[in-house]
């Protein structure tokens, strides 16, 4: 049997689309083979069953592995080495280790590639460009965008956990159990350029954007003082060059961490046809004016905002840190969805 | 200034696309307003700084909030109530509470909507349909798909953390600190229909698929014995009806948990133009034959697989449980990305 793999047919200009004739032994079967993807091979805690790996993969599609976190240390300072966790937190295992997170990254970047290809084609055809940067005075209920006029096209990326995975920093934190420390993060920015990885799919999308003549601009809250080291980290991860003040926009000493001001400065120069990030603040600072988290979650998907996701605004998963990782039990799990085990709650 | 919001222009048949003329006060500004989305309002642990919320939102785009999990209890049994966690784990806060996860869901479902619209148009135009179910004997290096012939179109969804969020079950586990227990999960399937939520975007995509004449089929490892309760959960969440043996495929008592066999049975009847899930096993059981996690992660985005993400295969984020939540420190954080703090490691 010969079948043609042409599933990526909607990708045209930017996405490298593979078409291949594939011989298939139609009678062959690989069904039933199931290898346990046990995390225990190198686990530092073989005695404690890993939360997900202890359950066979065959039933892992159902929720077999509720995170059962133990209490956090009361002291905010770093716990002694003996208190280091026995295994990485679920969020870290997912983001830095899983095929699922890698696929989710590639999915977002495939969509970005198709979107940018269409915008480049619009430009060639003389169709008006669409900006994705909210204008001053716009609201999330009434979004309106900075005019593009005849400006050159650009795509604006956040950096951390959007195009770069901070594997070295988070691995250090996970191993030592140390709480976040701003000074240590600064040292990481300065010295960690070789311990990052590209988010899966980011490299290909960035290369394709550049080939299509779309400027690649980074807008990050990393420190401007560390611009050279951050540019080296990007370059080292295969993401090409970034030039401070032109294609690399960072937080100045003492400045607020909002990104709108920098977005508007970038939009003065470029027609920003796409924004890419892992935090809602990578799209508009307005999201961070909503509280509590239920209101923030609601506005993120309200009717005027929802159509943007995947069509101009592209979001990457990050369960490890940031403004999405917040809320107490009653906020994360609303009272109207509270379940009591009929056999009694533990 | 009047600008036209027409960013969702690529969505046609299925996506409800909003076009609105928006008056903008170009001189207005909302910049600089930043409200801390503190999780502390109802936190059960006001003394311990919430890992993400303690840092102002303005710097949250950088990694301020490394999860610093404490050791898991040594005993696999449920800890006493006093050992319940002080705050939900990062993965749970993200998946069940964040705007970021909601946006990521909507992004995936927007893409699905556009994909299904194109497939429905193909059908109307008489263009050949493309199946997304790997054929028996196919491999991930050489994917090949079950022929569609003239079969009616369908989209196949996983259920848990794909179309339904198990808010009640996970909230119960988070509050009590109880480890996963299969018997409790069965009780949840039987009694939890009112304590689930729809994944953001799922309802709209499912409704649009049905309107376009594409059958909506569920393939889940929930128990066939609880089919009625699972169908009620789906219906209660606004996802419409599911009929066991036709549009609802569940795991029979004692059966293996792989999904390929059920996928093939569904593909006997339908031309499956899209698969939707949160675990790699929702797309092919072959992924679960790869080990260690680095190999599994690599195959998920290898050149023959990568183009499928967002073009036939649609993945939702789930950092809380499953086959992606696995691996020890040395697997999740490879040795070549290990960073040492120049000021000394704690």
XYZ file of C-alpha atoms in Angstrom, chain A residues 1 3 5-8 10 18 20 22-26 28-31 33-39 41-44 49 51-53 57-73 76 78 83-104 106-108 110 114-115 130-132 135-139 142-147 160-161 165-180 182 184-189 191-192 194-197 200 221-222 251 255-259 261 264 278-282 286 288-293 296-297 300-301 303-304 306-311 313-315 317-334 336-339 341-343 345-346, chain B residues 1 3 5-8 10 18 20 22-26 28-31 33-39 41-44 49 51-53 57-73 76 78 83-104 106-108 110 114-115 130-132 135-139 142-147 160-161 165-180 182 184-189 191-192 194-197 200 221-222 251 255-259 261 264 278-282 286 288-293 296-297 300-301 303-304 306-311 313-315 317-334 336-339 341-343 345-346:
380
model
C 0.000 0.000 0.000
C -0.102 6.438 0.719
C 1.720 12.027 3.452
C 0.540 15.499 2.642
C -1.187 16.495 5.814
C 0.648 19.770 6.064
C -2.161 24.303 4.355
C 7.136 17.022 3.689
C 6.583 11.424 0.902
C 5.209 5.668 2.140
C 5.170 1.927 1.566
C 3.060 0.201 4.164
C 2.781 -3.408 5.092
C -0.928 -3.311 5.613
C 1.714 -5.775 9.906
C 0.851 -4.825 13.405
C 2.573 -3.187 16.284
C -0.480 -3.113 18.458
C 3.277 -3.354 22.592
C 3.472 -1.109 25.567
C 6.699 -0.136 27.237
C 6.462 1.598 30.553
C 8.107 4.981 30.256
C 9.219 4.698 33.808
C 11.017 7.652 35.220
C 15.950 4.654 35.514
C 17.859 7.573 36.899
C 15.447 8.717 39.528
C 17.006 10.071 42.646
C 6.810 5.771 43.394
C 3.641 10.115 40.490
C 3.032 9.370 36.850
C 5.476 6.650 36.004
C 1.292 4.087 30.263
C -1.692 2.097 29.117
C -3.948 3.761 31.657
C -2.193 7.097 31.831
C -4.747 8.824 29.644
C -7.081 8.921 32.571
C -6.054 10.985 35.595
C -3.985 8.389 37.419
C -1.447 10.669 38.908
C -2.803 13.511 40.901
C 0.028 15.630 42.061
C 0.143 15.141 45.758
C 2.479 17.900 46.802
C 3.723 17.944 50.338
C 3.707 21.154 52.347
C 6.193 23.758 51.250
C 8.902 24.556 53.752
C 11.329 31.230 52.587
C 16.608 27.776 50.732
C 15.289 18.769 51.891
C 15.784 18.867 48.128
C 12.862 17.264 46.344
C 12.995 13.603 45.456
C 11.718 14.173 41.948
C 11.073 17.186 39.705
C 7.702 18.840 40.120
C 5.006 17.788 37.652
C 5.105 21.140 35.899
C 8.852 20.829 35.279
C 8.650 17.231 34.137
C 5.980 18.235 31.668
C 7.593 21.379 30.289
C 11.222 20.295 30.089
C 10.878 16.543 29.623
C 7.676 15.544 27.897
C 6.875 14.817 24.306
C 3.467 16.331 24.975
C 4.911 19.771 25.769
C 7.281 19.509 22.804
C 4.347 18.696 20.525
C 2.360 21.610 21.942
C 5.566 22.615 17.630
C 1.801 22.949 17.193
C 1.945 26.636 18.147
C 3.462 25.427 12.986
C 1.317 29.368 8.446
C 0.104 32.714 9.766
C -3.084 43.589 10.136
C -1.378 44.703 13.319
C -1.601 42.647 16.508
C -3.265 50.610 20.562
C -3.028 52.998 23.490
C -6.506 53.455 24.865
C -7.775 50.144 23.571
C -9.356 47.751 26.017
C -12.920 46.856 22.597
C -9.608 45.881 21.075
C -8.132 48.128 18.420
C -4.682 47.927 16.975
C -1.774 50.196 16.113
C -1.975 51.117 12.423
C 11.934 32.895 28.377
C 9.882 29.730 27.969
C 13.828 26.890 27.765
C 15.837 27.842 30.843
C 16.861 24.262 31.463
C 19.998 25.111 33.461
C 18.323 27.585 35.790
C 15.233 25.510 36.473
C 17.248 22.310 36.825
C 19.436 24.065 39.396
C 16.383 25.263 41.284
C 14.795 21.836 41.133
C 17.884 20.018 42.369
C 18.659 22.408 45.201
C 15.070 23.179 46.159
C 16.032 26.850 46.292
C 13.281 29.442 46.061
C 13.450 32.024 43.318
C 16.433 37.747 41.735
C 20.653 34.403 41.158
C 18.468 34.990 38.117
C 20.716 37.890 37.146
C 23.749 35.597 37.412
C 21.879 33.115 35.249
C 21.264 35.737 32.571
C 26.425 33.065 32.644
C 23.787 30.600 31.469
C 25.083 27.493 27.111
C 22.541 25.847 29.378
C 19.399 26.827 27.484
C 17.484 24.950 24.780
C 10.644 22.896 20.016
C 11.875 41.558 30.797
C 15.423 40.296 30.970
C 13.968 45.971 30.652
C 11.867 50.280 34.868
C 8.470 48.709 35.361
C 8.126 45.235 33.931
C 5.153 45.906 31.686
C 5.729 45.325 28.007
C 5.547 50.655 26.240
C 4.403 50.523 21.155
C 3.922 32.245 27.326
C 2.352 34.875 29.629
C -0.739 36.965 28.948
C 1.439 40.034 29.520
C 3.306 39.117 26.354
C -4.144 44.945 30.320
C -2.631 41.949 34.447
C -5.220 44.480 35.598
C -7.767 41.673 36.032
C -8.144 40.014 39.403
C -8.898 37.489 40.891
C -7.592 34.716 38.689
C -8.200 36.958 34.412
C -9.052 33.543 33.007
C -8.382 35.733 28.266
C -11.048 33.861 26.324
C -15.478 36.815 22.667
C -13.372 39.779 21.532
C -10.684 34.427 21.836
C -10.394 34.717 18.026
C -6.862 36.107 18.383
C -5.409 32.896 19.829
C -3.706 31.218 16.909
C -4.570 34.099 14.579
C -1.476 35.893 19.103
C 0.372 32.626 19.706
C 0.765 31.244 23.211
C 2.545 26.444 27.569
C 4.359 27.316 30.799
C 3.037 25.701 33.965
C 6.322 26.269 35.838
C 6.167 29.945 36.766
C 4.627 33.292 35.973
C 1.363 35.086 36.379
C -0.645 32.004 35.440
C 0.730 30.044 38.383
C -1.259 31.632 41.170
C -4.311 31.179 43.312
C -5.321 29.327 46.442
C -7.477 26.205 46.535
C -10.787 28.065 46.466
C -9.714 30.082 43.445
C -8.231 27.259 41.398
C -11.035 24.817 42.304
C -14.296 26.767 42.578
C -19.490 24.832 42.682
C -17.174 22.106 41.355
C -16.294 20.624 44.735
C -16.614 16.858 44.835
C -15.910 11.085 47.674
C -18.979 8.962 48.482
C -16.675 6.620 50.400
C -12.981 12.206 52.129
C -9.518 11.520 53.424
C -9.766 56.448 14.800
C -10.149 50.209 12.952
C -11.085 43.879 13.844
C -10.814 41.109 11.325
C -7.949 39.079 12.666
C -9.776 35.815 12.451
C -8.686 32.608 7.976
C -16.255 38.695 14.707
C -16.449 44.978 14.399
C -14.057 49.894 16.952
C -13.824 53.557 17.887
C -10.571 54.297 19.605
C -9.463 57.268 21.618
C -5.994 57.300 20.234
C -6.003 57.562 25.846
C -3.717 55.386 27.836
C -4.026 52.577 30.280
C -0.340 51.970 30.542
C -1.582 50.119 35.657
C -0.540 46.876 37.177
C -2.588 44.953 39.648
C -0.958 42.116 41.435
C -2.864 38.940 40.718
C -2.027 37.698 44.145
C -3.222 34.260 44.978
C -6.943 36.398 48.814
C -8.227 33.002 49.735
C -4.990 31.153 50.122
C -4.931 28.584 52.812
C 4.651 33.333 49.996
C 5.398 30.820 44.498
C 4.288 32.981 41.660
C 2.052 35.560 43.200
C 3.201 40.586 37.680
C 5.493 43.139 36.143
C 8.460 40.819 36.410
C 6.589 37.570 36.117
C 7.543 37.081 32.482
C 10.978 36.052 33.630
C 11.303 32.922 35.705
C 10.636 34.332 39.165
C 8.928 31.396 40.617
C 10.789 28.172 40.430
C 8.685 25.483 41.917
C 10.501 24.456 45.027
C 8.650 21.319 45.938
C 9.323 19.765 49.278
C 9.984 16.062 49.542
C 7.047 13.816 48.896
C 5.841 11.830 51.867
C 2.484 5.912 49.454
C -2.667 9.194 51.886
C -0.110 17.204 55.767
C -2.372 18.519 53.006
C -0.534 21.008 50.817
C -0.679 24.695 51.618
C -1.342 25.677 48.043
C -2.212 23.870 44.821
C 0.739 22.549 42.836
C 1.970 24.765 40.011
C 0.674 22.374 37.383
C -2.834 22.497 38.852
C -2.849 26.251 39.266
C -1.850 26.583 35.643
C -4.251 24.063 34.127
C -7.369 24.758 36.180
C -6.914 28.403 37.089
C -4.868 30.333 34.576
C -5.842 32.494 31.661
C -2.736 31.199 29.934
C -3.971 27.595 29.916
C -7.437 28.740 28.856
C -5.925 30.676 25.959
C -3.837 27.670 24.970
C -8.827 28.099 22.767
C -5.813 28.368 20.463
C -5.850 24.618 19.845
C -9.558 27.564 17.033
C -10.333 25.968 10.899
C -9.007 22.522 10.050
C -7.231 12.776 4.529
C -7.279 10.327 7.417
C -5.302 10.984 10.577
C -2.724 2.328 9.821
C -1.781 -1.032 11.280
C 1.850 -1.620 10.478
C 2.680 2.036 10.155
C 5.511 3.451 12.231
C 7.034 5.974 8.191
C 3.513 7.104 8.998
C 0.716 5.949 6.768
C -2.963 6.308 7.379
C -6.133 4.276 7.248
C -7.854 4.910 3.895
C -10.195 13.826 30.261
C -8.264 17.110 30.187
C -11.467 19.350 33.045
C -11.798 17.069 36.060
C -12.009 20.001 38.440
C -13.829 18.116 41.196
C -11.514 15.114 41.226
C -8.280 17.070 41.066
C -9.507 19.638 43.567
C -10.347 16.814 45.959
C -6.903 15.296 45.472
C -5.214 18.666 45.915
C -7.094 19.527 49.095
C -6.658 16.159 50.745
C -3.163 15.445 49.447
C -4.347 11.957 48.600
C -2.347 9.955 46.088
C -4.111 8.633 43.010
C -8.064 3.725 40.986
C -11.640 6.561 43.909
C -11.320 7.428 40.231
C -14.052 4.909 39.447
C -16.294 6.574 42.028
C -15.470 9.902 40.384
C -16.527 8.599 36.976
C -20.665 10.466 40.604
C -18.688 13.473 39.361
C -21.612 17.860 37.801
C -18.112 18.754 38.971
C -16.417 18.937 35.578
C -15.885 21.900 33.265
C -12.079 26.359 26.999
C -9.892 4.978 28.740
C -12.748 5.670 31.104
C -12.255 0.774 27.915
C -8.837 -4.576 28.518
C -5.488 -2.997 27.843
C -5.515 0.794 27.912
C -4.103 1.351 24.448
C -6.333 3.267 22.086
C -7.598 -0.879 18.540
C -9.075 1.348 14.075
C -3.677 15.687 25.781
C -1.485 12.560 25.781
C 0.638 11.242 22.921
C -1.300 7.972 23.245
C -4.373 9.842 22.041
C 3.390 3.768 19.212
C 4.427 4.738 24.347
C 6.958 2.262 22.980
C 9.675 4.928 23.181
C 11.815 5.188 26.298
C 13.476 6.985 28.080
C 11.564 10.232 28.075
C 9.763 9.900 23.547
C 10.173 13.665 23.386
C 7.044 13.444 19.132
C 8.603 16.204 17.059
C 10.356 15.398 10.902
C 7.666 12.917 9.879
C 6.043 17.395 13.529
C 3.901 18.593 10.583
C 0.871 16.797 12.027
C 0.656 19.015 15.127
C -2.047 21.500 14.340
C -2.751 19.871 10.972
C -3.419 16.120 15.307
C -4.383 18.679 17.944
C -2.869 18.542 21.409
C -1.758 21.044 27.566
C -1.839 18.797 30.637
C 1.017 19.183 33.087
C -0.959 17.584 35.937
C -0.770 13.851 35.144
C -0.167 11.293 32.485
C 2.659 9.844 30.486
C 4.268 13.247 29.991
C 4.722 13.734 33.709
C 7.633 11.402 34.294
C 11.374 11.292 34.654
C 13.988 11.885 37.313
C 16.223 14.943 37.553
C 18.847 13.625 35.154
C 16.238 12.849 32.539
C 14.259 16.072 32.768
C 17.388 18.248 33.066
C 20.146 16.706 30.927
C 24.903 18.992 29.227
C 22.530 21.747 30.383
C 23.574 21.681 34.028
C 24.300 25.135 35.425
C 25.682 29.242 40.256
C 28.974 31.196 40.222
C 28.153 32.329 43.757
C 25.199 26.157 44.743
C 22.918 25.883 47.698
